[in-house]
Amino acid sequence: MRALTTLLCLCLSLSASARSASAAVCVVPEGPKHAELTWRGAPVLARPGALVVGARTLTPCDGLPGPQPQALLVGPAGALWVGFQQAGLHRFDGARFTAVSGLPAGGIRALAAWAGEVWVGTGAAGLYRVVGDAAVPFAHRTLGQRGITALAVG
C-alpha cells in the first residue's frame, strides 16, 4: 500500500433527532496520517489525484472533476459533496458528479452542513451557501472576502 501524503481532518456531528451523521473533512497536504469518512456504508478517502469510495478509486479518467479533492462532506440529504482546488464544488450521487455554479476561483477549502444547508469556505472569496445547484455568497460585514480554511458546527 502506498504511503499517503495527505492528512484529513475529520469533524463529525451527529443529529440525534434525524439519527444521521454529517461529517466535514478538510484535506491538509503533506500530512503523515489520514482519517476516513463513511458514505452509504463505504469508507471515503481523498488522495492526491483520486477519491476512494469503498472499493472504487475515482480518478479524473473516471469522471472525477479535478485532480485534488480538498474537502469532503456528507450533506443533509445524504449526498457526498467534494470540493476541489481548481474544479469547484461537486455533488456525487454514486454514479456521477454534478457541478455547483456560482463559486469564484480560489479553491474550495472547507465544507459543513448546518440548518439543512451546505456551507462552503473558499480560499480567497469568503463563505457561501448552496441553494439548489448554485452557491450564494454569505455577506457579513466582519467576514468580508477573506479566505476560509475550516468550518465547524457546534
Short mmCIF file of C-alpha atoms in Angstrom, two decimals:
data_model
loop_
_atom_site.label_atom_id
_atom_site.label_comp_id
_atom_site.label_asym_id
_atom_site.label_seq_id
_atom_site.Cartn_x
_atom_site.Cartn_y
_atom_site.Cartn_z
CA MET A 1 0.00 0.00 0.00
CA ARG A 2 1.32 3.41 -0.97
CA ALA A 3 2.05 5.85 1.82
CA LEU A 4 -0.45 8.68 1.98
CA THR A 5 0.82 12.25 1.91
CA THR A 6 -2.46 13.79 2.93
CA LEU A 7 -3.77 14.49 6.38
CA LEU A 8 -7.54 14.56 6.57
CA CYS A 9 -9.06 16.42 9.48
CA LEU A 10 -12.44 14.97 10.37
CA CYS A 11 -15.15 16.94 12.11
CA LEU A 12 -18.20 14.82 12.89
CA SER A 13 -21.55 15.93 14.19
CA LEU A 14 -24.44 13.61 14.92
CA SER A 15 -28.04 14.74 14.77
CA ALA A 16 -29.93 12.73 17.38
CA SER A 17 -33.34 13.77 16.06
CA ALA A 18 -32.62 12.68 12.48
CA ARG A 19 -30.30 9.85 13.56
CA SER A 20 -27.98 10.70 10.71
CA ALA A 21 -24.34 11.68 10.71
CA SER A 22 -22.84 14.51 8.74
CA ALA A 23 -19.12 14.97 8.52
CA ALA A 24 -16.81 17.54 7.01
CA VAL A 25 -13.27 16.68 6.00
CA CYS A 26 -10.59 19.19 5.13
CA VAL A 27 -7.51 17.99 3.25
CA VAL A 28 -4.17 19.26 4.52
CA PRO A 29 -1.18 18.48 2.22
CA GLU A 30 1.92 16.62 3.37
CA GLY A 31 0.42 15.01 6.47
CA PRO A 32 1.54 11.52 7.52
CA LYS A 33 -1.90 10.20 8.53
CA HIS A 34 -5.44 10.07 7.21
CA ALA A 35 -8.98 9.80 8.50
CA GLU A 36 -11.87 8.17 6.72
CA LEU A 37 -15.40 9.38 6.16
CA THR A 38 -18.24 6.89 5.73
CA TRP A 39 -20.82 7.40 2.98
CA ARG A 40 -23.59 4.86 2.27
CA GLY A 41 -21.74 2.33 4.39
CA ALA A 42 -18.48 2.65 2.45
CA PRO A 43 -15.30 4.43 3.55
CA VAL A 44 -14.33 7.53 1.55
CA LEU A 45 -10.75 8.73 1.35
CA ALA A 46 -9.28 11.69 -0.56
CA ARG A 47 -5.88 11.03 -2.10
CA PRO A 48 -3.74 13.16 -4.37
CA GLY A 49 -5.24 12.58 -7.81
CA ALA A 50 -8.06 10.28 -6.64
CA LEU A 51 -11.12 9.81 -4.50
CA VAL A 52 -11.55 6.34 -3.00
CA VAL A 53 -15.19 5.37 -2.32
CA GLY A 54 -15.36 1.86 -0.87
CA ALA A 55 -13.63 -0.43 -3.36
CA ARG A 56 -13.86 2.16 -6.19
CA THR A 57 -10.99 4.51 -6.93
CA LEU A 58 -12.20 7.51 -8.93
CA THR A 59 -9.62 9.47 -10.91
CA PRO A 60 -10.09 12.24 -13.50
CA CYS A 61 -10.27 9.43 -16.12
CA ASP A 62 -13.30 8.02 -14.23
CA GLY A 63 -15.11 11.35 -14.12
CA LEU A 64 -13.52 12.89 -11.01
CA PRO A 65 -13.82 16.65 -11.79
CA GLY A 66 -10.37 17.61 -10.50
CA PRO A 67 -7.03 16.11 -9.54
CA GLN A 68 -7.02 17.04 -5.85
CA PRO A 69 -10.09 16.76 -3.60
CA GLN A 70 -9.73 19.49 -0.94
CA ALA A 71 -12.86 18.99 1.14
CA LEU A 72 -15.49 16.27 1.64
CA LEU A 73 -18.92 16.37 3.21
CA VAL A 74 -21.84 14.02 3.64
CA GLY A 75 -24.62 16.59 3.27
CA PRO A 76 -28.01 16.87 4.95
CA ALA A 77 -29.79 14.85 2.21
CA GLY A 78 -27.10 12.16 2.21
CA ALA A 79 -25.21 13.22 -0.93
CA LEU A 80 -21.41 13.21 -0.98
CA TRP A 81 -20.03 16.72 -1.66
CA VAL A 82 -16.47 17.10 -2.97
CA GLY A 83 -14.62 20.42 -3.18
CA PHE A 84 -11.55 20.91 -5.36
CA GLN A 85 -8.75 23.44 -5.61
CA GLN A 86 -9.48 24.32 -9.23
CA ALA A 87 -12.58 22.33 -10.27
CA GLY A 88 -15.01 23.89 -7.77
CA LEU A 89 -17.73 22.06 -5.81
CA HIS A 90 -19.50 18.91 -6.99
CA ARG A 91 -22.25 16.67 -5.57
CA PHE A 92 -21.71 12.93 -6.10
CA ASP A 93 -24.75 10.63 -6.23
CA GLY A 94 -22.82 7.38 -6.53
CA ALA A 95 -22.77 7.41 -10.33
CA ARG A 96 -21.84 10.93 -11.46
CA PHE A 97 -20.68 14.32 -10.27
CA THR A 98 -22.93 17.41 -10.61
CA ALA A 99 -21.25 20.81 -10.55
CA VAL A 100 -22.42 23.65 -8.31
CA SER A 101 -22.34 27.03 -10.06
CA GLY A 102 -21.68 30.47 -8.62
CA LEU A 103 -18.37 29.86 -6.86
CA PRO A 104 -15.37 32.07 -7.70
CA ALA A 105 -11.86 30.86 -8.44
CA GLY A 106 -9.67 30.28 -5.42
CA GLY A 107 -10.48 26.74 -4.40
CA ILE A 108 -12.86 25.06 -2.01
CA ARG A 109 -11.17 24.77 1.39
CA ALA A 110 -13.93 23.67 3.77
CA LEU A 111 -17.47 22.26 3.77
CA ALA A 112 -20.06 21.97 6.53
CA ALA A 113 -23.73 21.10 6.89
CA TRP A 114 -25.80 23.39 9.08
CA ALA A 115 -29.54 24.00 9.32
CA GLY A 116 -30.19 21.65 6.41
CA GLU A 117 -27.85 23.54 4.06
CA VAL A 118 -24.36 23.02 2.69
CA TRP A 119 -21.87 25.81 3.53
CA VAL A 120 -18.68 26.37 1.56
CA GLY A 121 -15.46 28.04 2.69
CA THR A 122 -13.36 29.30 -0.23
CA GLY A 123 -9.65 30.03 -0.34
CA ALA A 124 -9.99 33.68 -1.29
CA ALA A 125 -13.63 34.72 -1.58
CA GLY A 126 -15.24 34.06 1.79
CA LEU A 127 -18.25 31.97 2.76
CA TYR A 128 -21.03 30.64 0.51
CA ARG A 129 -24.15 28.51 0.99
CA VAL A 130 -25.59 26.13 -1.57
CA VAL A 131 -29.14 26.77 -2.78
CA GLY A 132 -30.23 24.11 -5.29
CA ASP A 133 -27.36 23.71 -7.76
CA ALA A 134 -25.90 27.18 -7.15
CA ALA A 135 -23.75 28.78 -4.47
CA VAL A 136 -24.77 32.13 -2.99
CA PRO A 137 -22.27 34.39 -1.17
CA PHE A 138 -22.89 34.89 2.52
CA ALA A 139 -22.50 38.62 3.13
CA HIS A 140 -21.38 39.63 6.59
CA ARG A 141 -19.73 42.94 7.39
CA THR A 142 -16.99 41.45 9.59
CA LEU A 143 -16.28 38.39 7.45
CA GLY A 144 -15.71 40.14 4.13
CA GLN A 145 -13.91 38.33 1.33
CA ARG A 146 -11.36 36.53 3.47
CA GLY A 147 -10.18 33.01 2.85
CA ILE A 148 -11.99 30.35 4.90
CA THR A 149 -9.84 27.33 5.72
CA ALA A 150 -12.11 25.49 8.17
CA LEU A 151 -15.77 25.35 9.17
CA ALA A 152 -17.14 23.84 12.38
CA VAL A 153 -20.70 23.34 13.51
CA GLY A 154 -21.34 23.04 17.19
#
